[in-house]
Amino acid sequence: MSQQGIGMTSQRTRERLIQRLMDQGITQFEVLEAIRSVPRHLFVDEALAHRSYEDTALPIGYGQTLSQPYMVARMSQLALAQGRPKKVLELGSGSGYQTAILANLVDEICAIERIKPLVERARRQLRTLRIRNVRLRHGDGLEGWPGEAPFDLILGAAAPERVPPILLEQLAPGGRLILPVGGEQQQLIMVTYSPDGFVEEIIETVNFVPMVKGVTR
Ligand code: SAH
């Protein structure tokens, strides 16, 4: 089936996905609209496109996965809970799917990915979708992007062992870090830079790929 063909037949499966996300507590209209409007099938291999509106993670090559829609929606909803973040740092942009969702919800995104071919593929996809408020860089997210800091939101799609202090330093006052942390057992955490300092909340148990130091060509 052609990509376009899948796009047509997927209308119903897309609606089913939206319904499923609503049943799981995703209620924010903007988030649901973003998921409805971004064609997830364009971010996976054609051979897997027929599964792109299932609520599962899918392989994108290089041992990495495209995040599960529920997780993308959950993190986006957390990100928007205190209003629309202006400047966002995304770590581990992978296929660019979550980046495309976020691009609908915030003003400006700086995104970092450590695997070069994924950066190139994501850049092409974002261009195809005419998304223009994203700057995507090949680099190590564990260092953040000091030259662009501070950020209202830092969001990671890969898990370091613990919260890297260097990322907290790049938060704007009132800003938030949403990140999976841990090894075997991971927790999604949210750190808020409040007037009293950094306040950490545990959101839920999650399962992301590890955040790995350094870059690959
Ligand atoms: N949200 C992405 C998920 C990609 S999986 C999507 O929708 O496709 C997580 C990504 O984090 C992988 O592509 C992996 O290469 C990347 N990653 C892991 N460690 C990283 C690091 N230190 N810096 C940047 N990216 C990293």
GROMACS .gro file of C-alpha atoms and ligand atoms in nm:
model
  243
    1MET     CA    1   0.000   0.000   0.000
    2SER     CA    2   0.133   0.347  -0.075
    3GLN     CA    3   0.198   0.598   0.202
    4GLN     CA    4  -0.089   0.804   0.069
    5GLY     CA    5  -0.318   0.501   0.067
    6ILE     CA    6  -0.237   0.441   0.429
    7GLY     CA    7  -0.306   0.804   0.505
    8MET     CA    8  -0.654   0.766   0.361
    9THR     CA    9  -0.745   0.438   0.528
   10SER     CA   10  -0.598   0.547   0.857
   11GLN     CA   11  -0.865   0.809   0.932
   12ARG     CA   12  -1.068   0.558   1.129
   13THR     CA   13  -0.769   0.402   1.306
   14ARG     CA   14  -0.649   0.752   1.394
   15GLU     CA   15  -0.983   0.834   1.552
   16ARG     CA   16  -0.967   0.508   1.744
   17LEU     CA   17  -0.626   0.609   1.878
   18ILE     CA   18  -0.762   0.947   1.991
   19GLN     CA   19  -1.051   0.775   2.168
   20ARG     CA   20  -0.810   0.539   2.340
   21LEU     CA   21  -0.592   0.828   2.459
   22MET     CA   22  -0.901   1.005   2.597
   23ASP     CA   23  -0.995   0.686   2.784
   24GLN     CA   24  -0.645   0.687   2.937
   25GLY     CA   25  -0.682   1.039   3.074
   26ILE     CA   26  -0.551   1.255   2.792
   27THR     CA   27  -0.807   1.532   2.800
   28GLN     CA   28  -0.626   1.841   2.678
   29PHE     CA   29  -0.778   1.953   2.352
   30GLU     CA   30  -0.457   2.095   2.202
   31VAL     CA   31  -0.270   1.771   2.266
   32LEU     CA   32  -0.541   1.555   2.112
   33GLU     CA   33  -0.560   1.789   1.812
   34ALA     CA   34  -0.184   1.773   1.762
   35ILE     CA   35  -0.190   1.392   1.769
   36ARG     CA   36  -0.483   1.391   1.532
   37SER     CA   37  -0.310   1.619   1.283
   38VAL     CA   38   0.045   1.477   1.271
   39PRO     CA   39   0.067   1.176   1.034
   40ARG     CA   40   0.257   0.921   1.246
   41HIS     CA   41   0.284   0.681   0.952
   42LEU     CA   42   0.530   0.919   0.783
   43PHE     CA   43   0.777   0.865   1.068
   44VAL     CA   44   0.806   0.486   1.042
   45ASP     CA   45   0.927   0.249   0.770
   46GLU     CA   46   0.667   0.184   0.507
   47ALA     CA   47   0.658  -0.184   0.609
   48LEU     CA   48   0.532  -0.081   0.953
   49ALA     CA   49   0.305   0.201   0.844
   50HIS     CA   50  -0.007  -0.012   0.887
   51ARG     CA   51   0.069  -0.025   1.260
   52SER     CA   52   0.141   0.342   1.303
   53TYR     CA   53  -0.189   0.430   1.475
   54GLU     CA   54  -0.163   0.151   1.730
   55ASP     CA   55  -0.070   0.273   2.074
   56THR     CA   56   0.272   0.107   2.074
   57ALA     CA   57   0.635   0.204   2.034
   58LEU     CA   58   0.773   0.111   1.689
   59PRO     CA   59   1.131   0.051   1.570
   60ILE     CA   60   1.298   0.333   1.374
   61GLY     CA   61   1.631   0.157   1.315
   62TYR     CA   62   1.966   0.188   1.497
   63GLY     CA   63   1.816   0.005   1.796
   64GLN     CA   64   1.583   0.300   1.871
   65THR     CA   65   1.207   0.329   1.889
   66LEU     CA   66   0.945   0.586   1.804
   67SER     CA   67   0.771   0.666   2.133
   68GLN     CA   68   0.429   0.523   2.213
   69PRO     CA   69   0.153   0.778   2.138
   70TYR     CA   70   0.025   0.757   2.496
   71MET     CA   71   0.370   0.856   2.627
   72VAL     CA   72   0.402   1.144   2.378
   73ALA     CA   73   0.054   1.264   2.477
   74ARG     CA   74   0.119   1.224   2.850
   75MET     CA   75   0.446   1.420   2.836
   76SER     CA   76   0.288   1.688   2.617
   77GLN     CA   77  -0.002   1.724   2.858
   78LEU     CA   78   0.238   1.761   3.152
   79ALA     CA   79   0.437   2.013   2.950
   80LEU     CA   80   0.130   2.230   2.896
   81ALA     CA   81  -0.013   2.208   3.247
   82GLN     CA   82   0.120   2.553   3.347
   83GLY     CA   83   0.047   2.723   3.015
   84ARG     CA   84   0.221   2.722   2.680
   85PRO     CA   85   0.601   2.693   2.705
   86LYS     CA   86   0.779   2.931   2.468
   87LYS     CA   87   1.127   2.787   2.427
   88VAL     CA   88   1.176   2.411   2.449
   89LEU     CA   89   1.476   2.179   2.446
   90GLU     CA   90   1.402   1.824   2.329
   91LEU     CA   91   1.660   1.550   2.392
   92GLY     CA   92   1.655   1.241   2.172
   93SER     CA   93   1.433   1.355   1.886
   94GLY     CA   94   1.472   1.018   1.706
   95SER     CA   95   1.223   0.999   1.421
   96GLY     CA   96   1.104   1.353   1.487
   97TYR     CA   97   0.748   1.241   1.566
   98GLN     CA   98   0.735   1.385   1.915
   99THR     CA   99   0.912   1.695   1.785
  100ALA     CA  100   0.635   1.742   1.528
  101ILE     CA  101   0.367   1.708   1.796
  102LEU     CA  102   0.543   1.957   2.024
  103ALA     CA  103   0.595   2.199   1.736
  104ASN     CA  104   0.216   2.246   1.738
  105LEU     CA  105   0.209   2.319   2.109
  106VAL     CA  106   0.501   2.555   2.179
  107ASP     CA  107   0.668   2.855   2.014
  108GLU     CA  108   1.017   2.729   1.945
  109ILE     CA  109   1.202   2.396   1.976
  110CYS     CA  110   1.572   2.321   1.994
  111ALA     CA  111   1.611   1.944   1.945
  112ILE     CA  112   1.919   1.724   1.983
  113GLU     CA  113   1.973   1.369   1.856
  114ARG     CA  114   2.296   1.166   1.888
  115ILE     CA  115   2.252   0.936   1.583
  116LYS     CA  116   2.335   1.126   1.266
  117PRO     CA  117   2.116   0.938   1.012
  118LEU     CA  118   1.814   0.988   1.242
  119VAL     CA  119   1.885   1.361   1.252
  120GLU     CA  120   1.887   1.373   0.873
  121ARG     CA  121   1.571   1.168   0.837
  122ALA     CA  122   1.383   1.373   1.098
  123ARG     CA  123   1.495   1.697   0.935
  124ARG     CA  124   1.352   1.579   0.602
  125GLN     CA  125   1.022   1.477   0.762
  126LEU     CA  126   0.982   1.806   0.945
  127ARG     CA  127   1.050   1.992   0.621
  128THR     CA  128   0.791   1.779   0.437
  129LEU     CA  129   0.536   1.874   0.703
  130ARG     CA  130   0.638   2.242   0.672
  131ILE     CA  131   0.728   2.264   1.038
  132ARG     CA  132   0.951   2.569   1.075
  133ASN     CA  133   0.984   2.637   1.447
  134VAL     CA  134   1.234   2.355   1.510
  135ARG     CA  135   1.613   2.367   1.511
  136LEU     CA  136   1.754   2.015   1.505
  137ARG     CA  137   2.115   1.944   1.592
  138HIS     CA  138   2.336   1.634   1.587
  139GLY     CA  139   2.488   1.624   1.936
  140ASP     CA  140   2.487   1.487   2.288
  141GLY     CA  141   2.173   1.579   2.478
  142LEU     CA  142   2.345   1.509   2.809
  143GLU     CA  143   2.519   1.842   2.761
  144GLY     CA  144   2.201   2.031   2.683
  145TRP     CA  145   2.232   2.332   2.452
  146PRO     CA  146   2.398   2.601   2.667
  147GLY     CA  147   2.412   2.856   2.383
  148GLU     CA  148   2.031   2.855   2.356
  149ALA     CA  149   1.946   2.834   2.728
  150PRO     CA  150   1.741   2.913   2.929
  151PHE     CA  151   1.444   2.692   2.834
  152ASP     CA  152   1.087   2.695   2.967
  153LEU     CA  153   1.074   2.322   2.911
  154ILE     CA  154   1.335   2.050   2.870
  155LEU     CA  155   1.188   1.719   2.761
  156GLY     CA  156   1.376   1.394   2.714
  157ALA     CA  157   1.277   1.076   2.529
  158ALA     CA  158   1.571   0.867   2.656
  159ALA     CA  159   1.663   0.786   3.015
  160PRO     CA  160   1.986   0.888   3.190
  161GLU     CA  161   2.071   0.707   3.517
  162ARG     CA  162   1.993   1.022   3.715
  163VAL     CA  163   1.903   1.386   3.650
  164PRO     CA  164   2.202   1.562   3.488
  165PRO     CA  165   2.263   1.883   3.689
  166ILE     CA  166   2.378   2.056   3.369
  167LEU     CA  167   2.020   2.031   3.238
  168LEU     CA  168   1.876   2.193   3.551
  169GLU     CA  169   2.117   2.482   3.498
  170GLN     CA  170   1.957   2.542   3.158
  171LEU     CA  171   1.601   2.585   3.294
  172ALA     CA  172   1.441   2.929   3.308
  173PRO     CA  173   1.276   3.026   3.640
  174GLY     CA  174   0.937   2.853   3.646
  175GLY     CA  175   1.064   2.610   3.384
  176ARG     CA  176   1.025   2.233   3.390
  177LEU     CA  177   1.230   1.928   3.311
  178ILE     CA  178   1.031   1.620   3.209
  179LEU     CA  179   1.255   1.317   3.179
  180PRO     CA  180   1.264   0.940   3.232
  181VAL     CA  181   1.544   0.847   3.475
  182GLY     CA  182   1.692   0.521   3.601
  183GLY     CA  183   1.841   0.197   3.474
  184GLU     CA  184   1.638  -0.127   3.491
  185GLN     CA  185   1.361   0.056   3.676
  186GLN     CA  186   1.277   0.392   3.525
  187GLN     CA  187   1.051   0.668   3.652
  188LEU     CA  188   0.919   0.959   3.456
  189ILE     CA  189   0.999   1.263   3.666
  190MET     CA  190   0.912   1.629   3.645
  191VAL     CA  191   1.140   1.889   3.804
  192THR     CA  192   1.005   2.243   3.841
  193TYR     CA  193   1.238   2.538   3.892
  194SER     CA  194   1.027   2.711   4.155
  195PRO     CA  195   1.114   3.019   4.367
  196ASP     CA  196   1.210   2.774   4.645
  197GLY     CA  197   1.446   2.576   4.423
  198PHE     CA  198   1.408   2.257   4.218
  199VAL     CA  199   1.101   2.056   4.310
  200GLU     CA  200   1.089   1.697   4.186
  201GLU     CA  201   0.776   1.489   4.131
  202ILE     CA  202   0.756   1.126   4.024
  203ILE     CA  203   0.492   1.082   3.757
  204GLU     CA  204   0.491   0.709   3.675
  205THR     CA  205   0.700   0.403   3.594
  206VAL     CA  206   0.814   0.405   3.232
  207ASN     CA  207   1.032   0.218   2.985
  208PHE     CA  208   1.250   0.427   2.754
  209VAL     CA  209   1.576   0.356   2.572
  210PRO     CA  210   1.881   0.467   2.773
  211MET     CA  211   2.034   0.810   2.720
  212VAL     CA  212   2.384   0.737   2.593
  213LYS     CA  213   2.683   0.967   2.619
  214GLY     CA  214   2.850   1.096   2.303
  215VAL     CA  215   2.738   1.087   1.940
  216THR     CA  216   2.748   0.840   1.649
  217ARG     CA  217   2.806   0.934   1.286
  218SAH     N1  218   1.049   1.078   2.065
  218SAH     C1  219   1.132   1.003   1.974
  218SAH     C2  220   1.185   0.886   2.047
  218SAH     C3  221   1.317   0.838   1.999
  218SAH     S1  222   1.389   0.713   2.103
  218SAH     C4  223   1.045   0.966   1.855
  218SAH     O1  224   0.926   0.998   1.860
  218SAH     O2  225   1.093   0.909   1.757
  218SAH     C5  226   1.506   0.808   2.193
  218SAH     C6  227   1.612   0.876   2.112
  218SAH     O3  228   1.708   0.931   2.202
  218SAH     C7  229   1.693   0.783   2.020
  218SAH     O4  230   1.681   0.829   1.889
  218SAH     C8  231   1.836   0.795   2.071
  218SAH     O5  232   1.933   0.792   1.969
  218SAH     C9  233   1.833   0.930   2.139
  218SAH     N2  234   1.937   0.953   2.237
  218SAH    C10  235   1.988   0.869   2.330
  218SAH     N3  236   2.085   0.926   2.403
  218SAH    C11  237   2.097   1.054   2.353
  218SAH    C12  238   2.182   1.164   2.384
  218SAH     N4  239   2.275   1.159   2.481
  218SAH     N5  240   2.166   1.279   2.315
  218SAH    C13  241   2.075   1.288   2.216
  218SAH     N6  242   1.993   1.187   2.182
  218SAH    C14  243   2.003   1.071   2.249
   0.00000   0.00000   0.00000
